[in-house]
Amino acid sequence: MTKSSHQPAVNRFVAIGLFRFVIWYAAVYPVVVAGITIGLRFVNEGGDENLWRNLTIAPVYYLVACGVVAVATLLPMIVAHGGTRRAFSRAAAPMFAGLSVITGLYVLALIGFDALVSSIFGWEPTVSGVVELASVGDRVELFLDTMLAGLCALATGWLAGIVWQSAVFRRRLGWIPATLLMVPCAIPIVAAEIVLHRPPFGADFADALDLDLGVAGGAIAALAIGAASLALAAYLTRDVIVGGRASPA
Amino acid sequence: MSAALEVRDLRMRFGAQAAIDGISFRLEPGRIHGLLGRNGAGKTTLLSLVASLRRPTSGSIRIDGVDPFGIAAAAAKVCLVPSGPELSGGLRVRAALKAAAALRPNWDAALAERLVGRFALPMKKTIASLSRGQRSAVGIVIGLASRAELTMFDEAYLGLDAPSRYAFYEELLQDYMAHPRTIVLSTHLIEEVGDLFEDVLILKDGRVLLQENAEQLRSRGAALVGPADKVDAVVAGLNVVGSRSLGPTKSVTVYGNAIDGLHRRAGEAGLQVAPVPLQDLFVHLTEPGAAS
């Protein structure tokens, strides 16, 4: 048994675990939102306030949960079955990167779905009230924004999972202090929202801070935040405790 | 396909409390080791450290000379079957077995399937929803079918009824004979499991009380019953680890290397020497205040 022979099994395990966690969401989310939106449209008789406005937000924040789940469920099982924390990190980091790319593409597909639903009912595609999608460049920018915010959301989830795992299993802290400790883990996604000027709050914060890095500058900054956060999460994962009965407490 | 475990000066502290207090020992490969100790002796903590669930405060753990915490080649050799479902409680039985099959390089699917049938495990239920005994059975299936070179069962029988426990012992022994590996059984049911042990490691208050070949350990203990004055005379100078009196009759348990002449002296005094069951020996040796 060598390191290289166990890594593919860990890679497959992480990939399948993440796939199972995201696939139902990816399938159900647009259907539920479409259903609610159509219902609200009929109730409000054509009002333009609807859930499609959050199209670019919810899938990104779902990735926070995805990162937590990876640490809370996949990592313990990998370690319990003879894998190392390093093997988990080696599997998780590139798969998180891939998942963020897929999320960027998914959001573009959702906008297409929004356009389809809107055309059926003769409405204007309402997501354009939140993001500008007049050109191919706008779509590329939306893809990049979503992908990079998604990467930082995954890093936030990974960090939060580690903090929770450590705080709870060290048994020094209850769940309330453990939850409070997770707040700083939100820094990557909050910072990414700001540098990317993402609606709703990132753009407001950036304006308040008078911060405008431009499209390329924002993307580079968000990429750096995501990469640094993932590296930090992988570093912290080296010593994370798994399992709950190792303490005599 | 057996791994040696070597522990050097291992310490694990939880705040001011030392769960493991500077222990060193080596478990020879290809043998069944009994890990014994009273509640809080440090057995579960030790096993969790060997299984890399957490880092020790200090000291080293080596599997065939390699630290299992960060090196996949060593980590993959270790399988800990905990007494609880905490690592996979939310999973269905089928999913837990699939996960083990995906990650365990020596997984024996046929054996797993047969054991699932023998323990009548419901594959579609979550592990957390199973009875205590069924949860233990899931751990046993995973532990045996994983065929890890160092397999450790931490009170894996909890909640199992007697027929299921005997089924476990039988399966363990069969599979061990067919596929020799290093097995650690942490247990409180010493009387029931004791015959499986080839070596015994006893922990007391986070320290190694003794490590011994099981047969040698048994041979070092003896029980003597008879009139108190005669018993006292025969065991004078020996290490008496247990003593009970009932009127003029006294029963003592002695332990140590110096009992070789006991049979002769007891015979001369008209007393009978009986072997001491491992469990009784364990009870006497681990009693608070007992001589180490």
Coordinates of C-alpha atoms in Angstrom, one line a residue:
Chain A
M1 CA 0.0 0.0 0.0
T2 CA 1.5 3.3 -1.1
K3 CA 0.4 6.8 -0.9
S4 CA -0.3 7.0 -4.6
S5 CA -2.5 3.8 -4.6
H6 CA -4.8 5.2 -1.9
Q7 CA -5.2 8.7 -3.2
P8 CA -7.4 7.7 -6.2
A9 CA -9.8 5.9 -3.9
V10 CA -10.0 9.1 -1.7
N11 CA -10.4 11.2 -4.9
R12 CA -13.3 9.0 -6.0
F13 CA -14.9 9.0 -2.5
V14 CA -14.8 12.8 -2.3
A15 CA -16.0 13.3 -5.8
I16 CA -19.0 10.9 -5.3
G17 CA -19.7 12.5 -1.9
L18 CA -19.8 16.0 -3.3
F19 CA -21.8 14.9 -6.3
R20 CA -24.5 13.4 -4.2
F21 CA -24.7 16.5 -2.1
V22 CA -25.0 18.9 -4.9
I23 CA -27.0 17.0 -7.5
W24 CA -30.3 17.0 -5.8
Y25 CA -29.9 20.8 -5.1
A26 CA -29.0 21.5 -8.7
A27 CA -32.0 19.6 -9.9
V28 CA -34.6 20.8 -7.4
Y29 CA -33.6 24.5 -6.9
P30 CA -34.6 25.8 -10.4
V31 CA -37.9 23.8 -10.3
V32 CA -38.8 25.1 -6.9
V33 CA -37.9 28.7 -7.7
A34 CA -39.7 28.6 -11.0
G35 CA -42.8 27.2 -9.3
I36 CA -42.8 29.9 -6.6
T37 CA -42.0 32.6 -9.1
I38 CA -44.8 31.6 -11.4
G39 CA -47.2 31.4 -8.5
L40 CA -46.2 34.9 -7.2
R41 CA -46.5 36.3 -10.7
F42 CA -50.1 35.1 -11.0
V43 CA -50.9 36.3 -7.5
N44 CA -49.3 39.7 -8.0
E45 CA -50.6 39.9 -11.6
G46 CA -47.4 40.7 -13.3
G47 CA -45.4 42.3 -10.6
D48 CA -41.6 42.1 -11.2
E49 CA -40.5 41.2 -7.7
N50 CA -39.6 37.5 -7.8
L51 CA -37.2 34.9 -6.7
W52 CA -35.2 34.9 -9.9
R53 CA -33.5 38.0 -8.6
N54 CA -31.5 35.7 -6.3
L55 CA -30.4 33.4 -9.1
T56 CA -26.7 34.2 -8.8
I57 CA -26.7 34.2 -5.0
A58 CA -28.3 31.0 -3.6
P59 CA -26.2 28.5 -5.6
V60 CA -23.0 30.2 -4.3
Y61 CA -24.1 30.1 -0.7
Y62 CA -25.1 26.5 -1.0
L63 CA -21.4 25.8 -1.6
V64 CA -20.7 27.0 2.0
A65 CA -22.8 24.0 3.2
C66 CA -21.0 21.8 0.7
G67 CA -17.6 22.7 2.3
V68 CA -18.9 22.1 5.8
V69 CA -20.3 18.7 4.8
A70 CA -17.1 17.7 3.2
V71 CA -15.2 18.2 6.4
A72 CA -18.0 17.0 8.7
T73 CA -18.9 13.8 6.9
L74 CA -16.3 12.9 4.2
L75 CA -13.1 13.6 6.2
P76 CA -14.0 11.5 9.2
M77 CA -14.9 8.6 7.0
I78 CA -11.7 8.9 5.0
V79 CA -9.6 9.0 8.2
A80 CA -11.6 6.1 9.8
H81 CA -10.9 4.0 6.7
G82 CA -7.2 4.5 6.7
G83 CA -6.9 7.7 4.6
T84 CA -4.9 10.7 5.7
R85 CA -6.0 14.3 6.2
R86 CA -3.5 15.2 3.5
A87 CA -5.2 12.8 1.0
F88 CA -8.5 14.5 1.8
S89 CA -7.0 17.9 1.2
R90 CA -5.4 16.8 -2.1
A91 CA -8.8 15.5 -3.2
A92 CA -10.9 18.3 -1.9
A93 CA -8.9 21.3 -3.1
P94 CA -9.0 20.5 -6.9
M95 CA -12.6 19.2 -6.6
F96 CA -13.7 22.4 -5.0
A97 CA -12.0 24.4 -7.8
G98 CA -13.9 22.2 -10.3
L99 CA -17.2 22.6 -8.4
S100 CA -16.9 26.3 -8.5
V101 CA -16.4 26.2 -12.3
I102 CA -19.5 24.0 -12.5
T103 CA -21.4 26.4 -10.3
G104 CA -20.5 29.3 -12.7
L105 CA -21.7 27.3 -15.6
Y106 CA -24.8 26.2 -13.7
V107 CA -25.8 29.8 -13.0
L108 CA -25.5 30.7 -16.7
A109 CA -27.7 27.7 -17.4
L110 CA -30.2 29.0 -14.8
I111 CA -30.3 32.3 -16.5
G112 CA -31.2 30.4 -19.7
F113 CA -33.9 28.6 -17.8
D114 CA -35.2 31.9 -16.5
A115 CA -35.3 33.2 -20.0
L116 CA -37.2 30.1 -21.1
V117 CA -39.8 30.3 -18.4
S118 CA -40.2 34.0 -19.0
S119 CA -40.7 33.5 -22.7
I120 CA -43.3 30.9 -22.1
F121 CA -45.3 33.4 -20.0
G122 CA -44.4 36.4 -22.1
W123 CA -42.4 38.1 -19.4
E124 CA -39.1 40.0 -19.5
P125 CA -36.3 37.8 -18.0
T126 CA -36.2 39.3 -14.6
V127 CA -32.7 38.4 -13.5
S128 CA -31.4 41.2 -15.7
G129 CA -32.7 43.5 -13.0
V130 CA -29.8 42.3 -10.8
V131 CA -27.0 41.6 -13.3
E132 CA -26.3 43.1 -16.7
L133 CA -26.4 40.4 -19.4
A134 CA -26.6 42.4 -22.6
S135 CA -23.4 40.8 -24.1
V136 CA -21.2 37.8 -24.2
G137 CA -18.8 39.7 -22.1
D138 CA -21.4 40.2 -19.4
R139 CA -22.0 36.5 -19.3
V140 CA -18.3 35.8 -19.0
E141 CA -18.1 38.3 -16.2
L142 CA -21.1 36.7 -14.5
F143 CA -19.5 33.2 -14.9
L144 CA -16.2 34.5 -13.4
D145 CA -17.9 36.3 -10.5
T146 CA -20.0 33.2 -9.6
M147 CA -17.1 30.8 -10.0
L148 CA -14.7 32.9 -7.8
A149 CA -17.4 33.6 -5.2
G150 CA -18.2 29.9 -5.2
L151 CA -14.5 29.1 -4.7
C152 CA -14.4 31.4 -1.7
A153 CA -17.8 30.0 -0.4
L154 CA -16.3 26.5 -0.5
A155 CA -13.2 27.7 1.4
T156 CA -15.5 29.4 4.0
G157 CA -17.4 26.1 4.4
W158 CA -14.2 24.1 4.7
L159 CA -12.8 26.4 7.3
A160 CA -16.1 26.5 9.2
G161 CA -16.1 22.7 9.2
I162 CA -12.6 22.5 10.6
V163 CA -13.4 25.0 13.3
W164 CA -16.6 23.2 14.3
Q165 CA -14.9 19.8 14.2
S166 CA -12.1 21.0 16.4
A167 CA -14.2 23.1 18.8
V168 CA -16.7 20.4 19.4
F169 CA -14.4 17.4 19.6
R170 CA -12.0 19.1 21.9
R171 CA -15.0 19.2 24.2
R172 CA -13.8 22.5 25.7
L173 CA -16.6 24.4 24.0
G174 CA -20.3 24.1 23.6
W175 CA -22.1 24.6 20.3
I176 CA -22.7 28.3 20.9
P177 CA -19.0 29.3 21.3
A178 CA -18.2 26.9 18.5
T179 CA -20.7 28.7 16.3
L180 CA -19.3 32.1 17.2
L181 CA -15.8 30.8 16.4
M182 CA -17.1 30.0 12.9
V183 CA -17.9 33.7 12.2
P184 CA -14.4 34.6 11.1
C185 CA -14.5 31.8 8.6
A186 CA -16.9 33.9 6.6
I187 CA -14.1 36.3 5.7
P188 CA -13.3 34.6 2.4
I189 CA -16.8 34.8 1.0
V190 CA -17.5 38.3 2.4
A191 CA -14.2 39.6 1.0
A192 CA -14.9 38.0 -2.4
E193 CA -18.3 39.5 -2.5
I194 CA -16.8 43.0 -1.9
V195 CA -13.9 42.8 -4.4
L196 CA -16.2 41.3 -7.0
H197 CA -18.9 44.0 -6.4
R198 CA -21.5 41.2 -6.2
P199 CA -25.1 42.2 -5.4
P200 CA -26.7 42.5 -3.1
F201 CA -24.3 43.5 -0.3
G202 CA -20.9 43.2 -1.9
A203 CA -21.5 46.1 -4.2
D204 CA -22.9 48.2 -1.3
F205 CA -19.9 47.4 0.9
A206 CA -17.5 48.1 -1.9
D207 CA -19.1 51.5 -2.6
A208 CA -19.1 52.3 1.1
L209 CA -15.4 51.5 1.2
D210 CA -14.8 53.3 -2.1
L211 CA -13.2 50.2 -3.5
D212 CA -13.2 49.6 -7.2
L213 CA -10.6 47.1 -8.5
G214 CA -12.3 46.8 -11.9
V215 CA -13.4 43.5 -13.4
A216 CA -9.9 42.0 -13.9
G217 CA -8.6 43.4 -10.6
G218 CA -11.6 42.1 -8.7
A219 CA -11.3 38.7 -10.3
I220 CA -7.6 38.4 -9.5
A221 CA -8.2 39.6 -5.9
A222 CA -11.0 37.0 -5.5
L223 CA -8.9 34.3 -7.0
A224 CA -6.1 35.2 -4.5
I225 CA -8.5 35.2 -1.6
G226 CA -9.9 31.8 -2.7
A227 CA -6.5 30.2 -3.2
A228 CA -5.2 31.5 0.1
S229 CA -8.2 30.4 2.0
L230 CA -8.1 26.9 0.5
A231 CA -4.4 26.7 1.3
L232 CA -5.1 27.8 4.9
A233 CA -7.9 25.3 5.2
A234 CA -5.7 22.5 3.9
Y235 CA -3.0 23.6 6.4
L236 CA -5.4 23.5 9.3
T237 CA -6.8 20.2 8.2
R238 CA -3.5 18.5 8.9
D239 CA -4.3 18.3 12.6
V240 CA -8.0 18.3 12.8
I241 CA -9.6 15.9 15.2
V242 CA -12.1 13.4 14.0
G243 CA -14.4 11.1 16.0
G244 CA -15.9 12.1 19.3
R245 CA -15.0 9.4 21.9
A246 CA -11.3 10.0 22.1
S247 CA -11.6 12.1 25.2
P248 CA -12.2 10.8 28.6
A249 CA -14.4 13.8 29.4
Chain B
M1 CA -0.3 -9.0 6.0
S2 CA 0.4 -8.1 9.6
A3 CA 1.6 -4.9 11.0
A4 CA 3.7 -4.2 14.1
L5 CA 2.7 -1.4 16.4
E6 CA 5.3 0.4 18.3
V7 CA 4.5 3.2 20.8
R8 CA 7.1 5.3 22.5
D9 CA 6.7 7.6 25.4
L10 CA 3.1 8.4 24.3
R11 CA 1.2 11.1 26.2
M12 CA -2.2 12.5 25.7
R13 CA -3.5 15.2 28.0
F14 CA -6.9 16.7 28.2
G15 CA -6.3 19.9 30.1
A16 CA -4.9 18.8 33.5
Q17 CA -5.9 15.2 33.0
A18 CA -3.4 12.7 31.5
A19 CA -5.5 10.1 29.7
I20 CA -2.2 8.5 28.4
D21 CA 0.7 9.1 30.6
G22 CA 4.0 8.3 28.9
I23 CA 3.5 4.7 27.8
S24 CA 5.8 2.6 25.6
F25 CA 5.2 -0.9 24.2
R26 CA 5.3 -2.9 21.1
L27 CA 2.7 -5.2 19.7
E28 CA 4.1 -8.0 17.7
P29 CA 2.6 -8.6 14.3
G30 CA 0.3 -11.5 13.5
R31 CA -1.0 -12.0 17.0
I32 CA -4.3 -11.3 18.8
H33 CA -3.7 -8.8 21.6
G34 CA -6.1 -8.2 24.5
L35 CA -6.2 -4.6 25.6
L36 CA -7.5 -4.5 29.1
G37 CA -8.1 -1.8 31.6
R38 CA -10.7 -0.4 33.9
N39 CA -13.1 2.4 32.8
G40 CA -11.0 5.5 32.2
A41 CA -7.7 3.6 32.0
G42 CA -7.0 5.1 28.6
K43 CA -7.9 2.2 26.2
T44 CA -10.2 4.2 23.9
T45 CA -7.9 7.2 23.9
L46 CA -4.9 4.9 23.0
L47 CA -6.8 3.3 20.1
S48 CA -8.0 6.6 18.8
L49 CA -4.4 7.8 18.7
V50 CA -3.2 4.7 16.9
A51 CA -6.1 5.2 14.4
S52 CA -4.9 8.8 13.9
L53 CA -8.2 10.3 15.0
R54 CA -6.2 12.9 16.9
R55 CA -2.6 13.8 17.5
P56 CA -1.0 12.8 20.8
T57 CA 0.3 15.5 23.1
S58 CA 3.8 14.0 22.7
G59 CA 5.5 10.7 21.9
S60 CA 5.4 8.6 18.8
I61 CA 3.3 5.9 17.2
R62 CA 4.8 3.7 14.5
I63 CA 3.1 1.1 12.3
D64 CA 5.9 -1.0 10.8
G65 CA 8.2 1.9 11.7
V66 CA 6.1 4.6 10.0
D67 CA 4.0 7.3 11.6
P68 CA 0.4 6.6 10.5
F69 CA -0.9 10.1 11.2
G70 CA 0.4 11.7 8.0
I71 CA 1.7 8.8 5.9
A72 CA -0.9 7.1 3.8
A73 CA 1.1 3.9 3.5
A74 CA 0.9 3.4 7.3
A75 CA -2.6 4.8 7.9
A76 CA -4.1 2.4 5.4
K77 CA -2.9 -0.5 7.5
V78 CA -5.0 0.5 10.5
C79 CA -8.7 -0.1 11.1
L80 CA -10.4 0.9 14.3
V81 CA -13.9 -0.4 15.0
P82 CA -15.2 2.0 17.7
S83 CA -17.8 1.1 20.2
G84 CA -20.1 3.8 18.9
P85 CA -21.4 4.9 15.5
E86 CA -20.0 8.4 15.8
L87 CA -18.1 8.4 12.5
S88 CA -20.9 7.1 10.3
G89 CA -24.1 7.2 12.3
G90 CA -26.1 9.2 9.8
L91 CA -25.4 6.8 7.0
R92 CA -27.5 3.8 5.9
V93 CA -25.9 0.5 6.5
R94 CA -25.5 -0.1 2.8
A95 CA -23.8 3.3 2.4
A96 CA -21.4 2.7 5.3
L97 CA -20.4 -0.6 3.7
K98 CA -20.0 1.0 0.3
A99 CA -17.8 3.7 1.8
A100 CA -15.7 1.0 3.5
A101 CA -15.5 -0.9 0.2
A102 CA -14.4 2.2 -1.7
L103 CA -11.7 3.2 0.8
R104 CA -10.4 -0.2 2.1
P105 CA -7.9 -1.7 -0.3
N106 CA -8.3 -5.3 1.0
W107 CA -12.1 -5.2 1.3
D108 CA -13.7 -8.6 1.1
A109 CA -17.2 -8.0 -0.3
A110 CA -18.2 -11.7 -0.1
L111 CA -17.3 -11.8 3.5
A112 CA -19.1 -8.6 4.2
E113 CA -22.2 -9.9 2.5
R114 CA -22.1 -13.2 4.4
L115 CA -21.7 -11.4 7.7
V116 CA -24.5 -9.0 7.0
G117 CA -26.7 -12.1 6.5
R118 CA -25.4 -13.8 9.6
F119 CA -26.0 -10.7 11.8
A120 CA -29.3 -10.1 10.0
L121 CA -28.5 -6.4 9.4
P122 CA -31.2 -4.2 7.7
M123 CA -29.3 -2.6 4.8
K124 CA -31.7 0.3 4.3
K125 CA -31.7 1.6 7.8
T126 CA -29.4 4.3 9.1
I127 CA -26.8 3.2 11.6
A128 CA -28.0 5.6 14.2
S129 CA -31.5 4.1 14.0
L130 CA -30.3 0.6 14.7
S131 CA -30.3 -1.2 18.0
R132 CA -27.1 -1.0 20.0
G133 CA -26.3 -4.6 19.1
Q134 CA -27.0 -4.1 15.4
R135 CA -24.7 -1.0 15.4
S136 CA -22.0 -3.2 16.9
A137 CA -22.6 -5.8 14.3
V138 CA -22.1 -3.1 11.5
G139 CA -18.7 -2.3 13.1
I140 CA -17.8 -6.0 13.2
V141 CA -18.7 -6.5 9.6
I142 CA -16.5 -3.5 8.6
G143 CA -13.7 -4.5 10.9
L144 CA -13.5 -8.0 9.6
A145 CA -14.2 -7.4 5.9
S146 CA -11.6 -4.5 5.8
R147 CA -8.8 -7.0 6.4
A148 CA -6.6 -4.2 7.7
E149 CA -3.2 -5.3 8.8
L150 CA -3.8 -3.8 12.2
T151 CA -7.4 -4.3 13.2
M152 CA -8.6 -2.9 16.5
F153 CA -12.0 -3.6 18.1
D154 CA -12.9 -1.2 20.9
E155 CA -15.6 -3.1 22.8
A156 CA -17.1 -4.0 19.5
Y157 CA -19.5 -6.5 21.1
L158 CA -21.6 -3.9 23.1
G159 CA -25.2 -4.7 23.0
L160 CA -24.8 -7.9 21.1
D161 CA -26.7 -10.9 22.5
A162 CA -24.7 -14.0 23.5
P163 CA -25.3 -15.9 20.2
S164 CA -24.1 -12.9 18.2
R165 CA -21.1 -12.4 20.4
Y166 CA -20.1 -16.0 19.9
A167 CA -20.7 -15.6 16.2
F168 CA -18.3 -12.7 16.3
Y169 CA -15.6 -14.6 18.1
E170 CA -16.0 -17.5 15.7
E171 CA -15.8 -15.3 12.6
L172 CA -12.9 -13.4 14.0
L173 CA -10.9 -16.5 14.7
Q174 CA -11.8 -18.1 11.4
D175 CA -10.8 -15.0 9.4
Y176 CA -7.7 -14.5 11.5
M177 CA -6.6 -18.1 10.8
A178 CA -7.2 -17.7 7.1
H179 CA -5.7 -14.2 6.9
P180 CA -3.3 -13.7 9.8
R181 CA -3.0 -10.1 10.9
T182 CA -2.5 -8.1 14.0
I183 CA -5.7 -7.8 16.0
V184 CA -6.3 -5.8 19.2
L185 CA -9.4 -6.5 21.2
S186 CA -10.2 -4.0 23.8
T187 CA -12.8 -5.5 26.1
H188 CA -14.3 -5.8 29.5
L189 CA -15.7 -9.3 28.8
I190 CA -12.4 -10.9 29.7
E191 CA -13.9 -14.2 30.7
E192 CA -15.6 -14.5 27.4
V193 CA -12.9 -13.3 25.1
G194 CA -9.8 -14.2 27.1
D195 CA -9.2 -17.5 25.3
L196 CA -8.7 -15.6 22.1
F197 CA -5.8 -13.5 23.5
E198 CA -2.3 -14.5 22.6
D199 CA -0.8 -11.4 24.3
V200 CA -2.2 -9.1 26.9
L201 CA -1.6 -5.4 27.5
I202 CA -3.2 -4.0 30.7
L203 CA -3.5 -0.2 31.1
K204 CA -4.1 1.4 34.5
D205 CA -4.5 5.1 35.0
G206 CA -3.0 5.8 31.5
R207 CA 0.1 3.7 32.1
V208 CA 1.1 0.2 31.1
L209 CA 0.5 -2.0 34.1
L210 CA 1.8 -5.1 32.3
Q211 CA 2.3 -6.6 28.9
E212 CA 2.7 -10.3 28.7
N213 CA 2.0 -13.4 26.8
A214 CA -1.4 -14.5 27.8
E215 CA -0.3 -18.0 28.8
Q216 CA 2.6 -16.7 30.8
L217 CA 0.3 -14.3 32.5
R218 CA -2.1 -17.0 33.5
S219 CA 0.8 -19.2 34.7
R220 CA 2.0 -16.4 37.0
G221 CA -1.2 -16.4 38.9
A222 CA -2.5 -19.0 41.4
A223 CA -5.3 -19.2 43.9
L224 CA -5.0 -21.0 47.2
V225 CA -7.9 -21.8 49.6
G226 CA -7.6 -23.4 53.0
P227 CA -7.2 -22.7 56.7
A228 CA -5.9 -19.2 57.2
D229 CA -2.8 -20.1 59.1
K230 CA -1.7 -22.7 56.6
V231 CA -2.5 -20.4 53.6
D232 CA -0.5 -17.5 55.2
A233 CA 2.4 -19.8 55.8
V234 CA 2.5 -21.1 52.2
V235 CA 2.2 -17.7 50.6
A236 CA 4.6 -15.9 52.9
G237 CA 7.0 -13.8 50.8
L238 CA 4.9 -14.1 47.7
N239 CA 3.1 -11.2 45.9
V240 CA -0.5 -11.5 47.2
V241 CA -2.8 -9.5 45.0
G242 CA -6.1 -10.7 46.4
S243 CA -7.3 -12.0 49.7
R244 CA -10.6 -13.0 51.3
S245 CA -11.5 -14.6 54.5
L246 CA -14.6 -16.5 55.5
G247 CA -14.3 -17.5 59.1
P248 CA -11.2 -19.7 59.5
T249 CA -11.0 -20.2 55.8
K250 CA -8.9 -17.9 53.7
S251 CA -8.7 -17.5 49.9
V252 CA -5.7 -15.8 48.3
T253 CA -4.6 -15.0 44.8
V254 CA -0.9 -14.7 44.3
Y255 CA 0.9 -13.3 41.2
G256 CA 4.5 -13.2 40.2
N257 CA 7.6 -15.1 39.1
A258 CA 8.2 -16.5 42.6
I259 CA 5.2 -18.9 42.6
D260 CA 7.2 -21.8 41.1
G261 CA 7.6 -23.5 44.5
L262 CA 4.1 -22.8 45.5
H263 CA 2.7 -26.2 44.3
R264 CA 5.3 -28.1 46.3
R265 CA 4.8 -26.0 49.5
A266 CA 1.0 -26.2 49.1
G267 CA 1.1 -29.9 48.7
E268 CA 3.2 -30.3 51.8
A269 CA 0.6 -28.2 53.7
G270 CA -2.2 -30.2 52.3
L271 CA -3.6 -27.3 50.2
Q272 CA -4.8 -27.3 46.6
V273 CA -3.5 -24.7 44.1
A274 CA -5.9 -23.6 41.4
P275 CA -5.3 -21.6 38.3
V276 CA -6.6 -18.0 38.3
P277 CA -9.0 -17.0 35.5
L278 CA -7.6 -14.1 33.5
Q279 CA -10.5 -11.9 34.6
D280 CA -9.8 -12.5 38.3
L281 CA -6.2 -11.8 37.8
F282 CA -7.1 -8.6 36.0
V283 CA -9.5 -7.5 38.7
H284 CA -6.8 -8.1 41.4
L285 CA -4.1 -6.4 39.5
T286 CA -6.1 -3.3 38.7
E287 CA -7.6 -2.8 42.0
P288 CA -6.9 0.7 43.5
G289 CA -3.8 0.4 45.6
A290 CA -2.8 -3.0 44.1
A291 CA 1.0 -3.4 43.7
S292 CA 2.2 -2.9 40.1

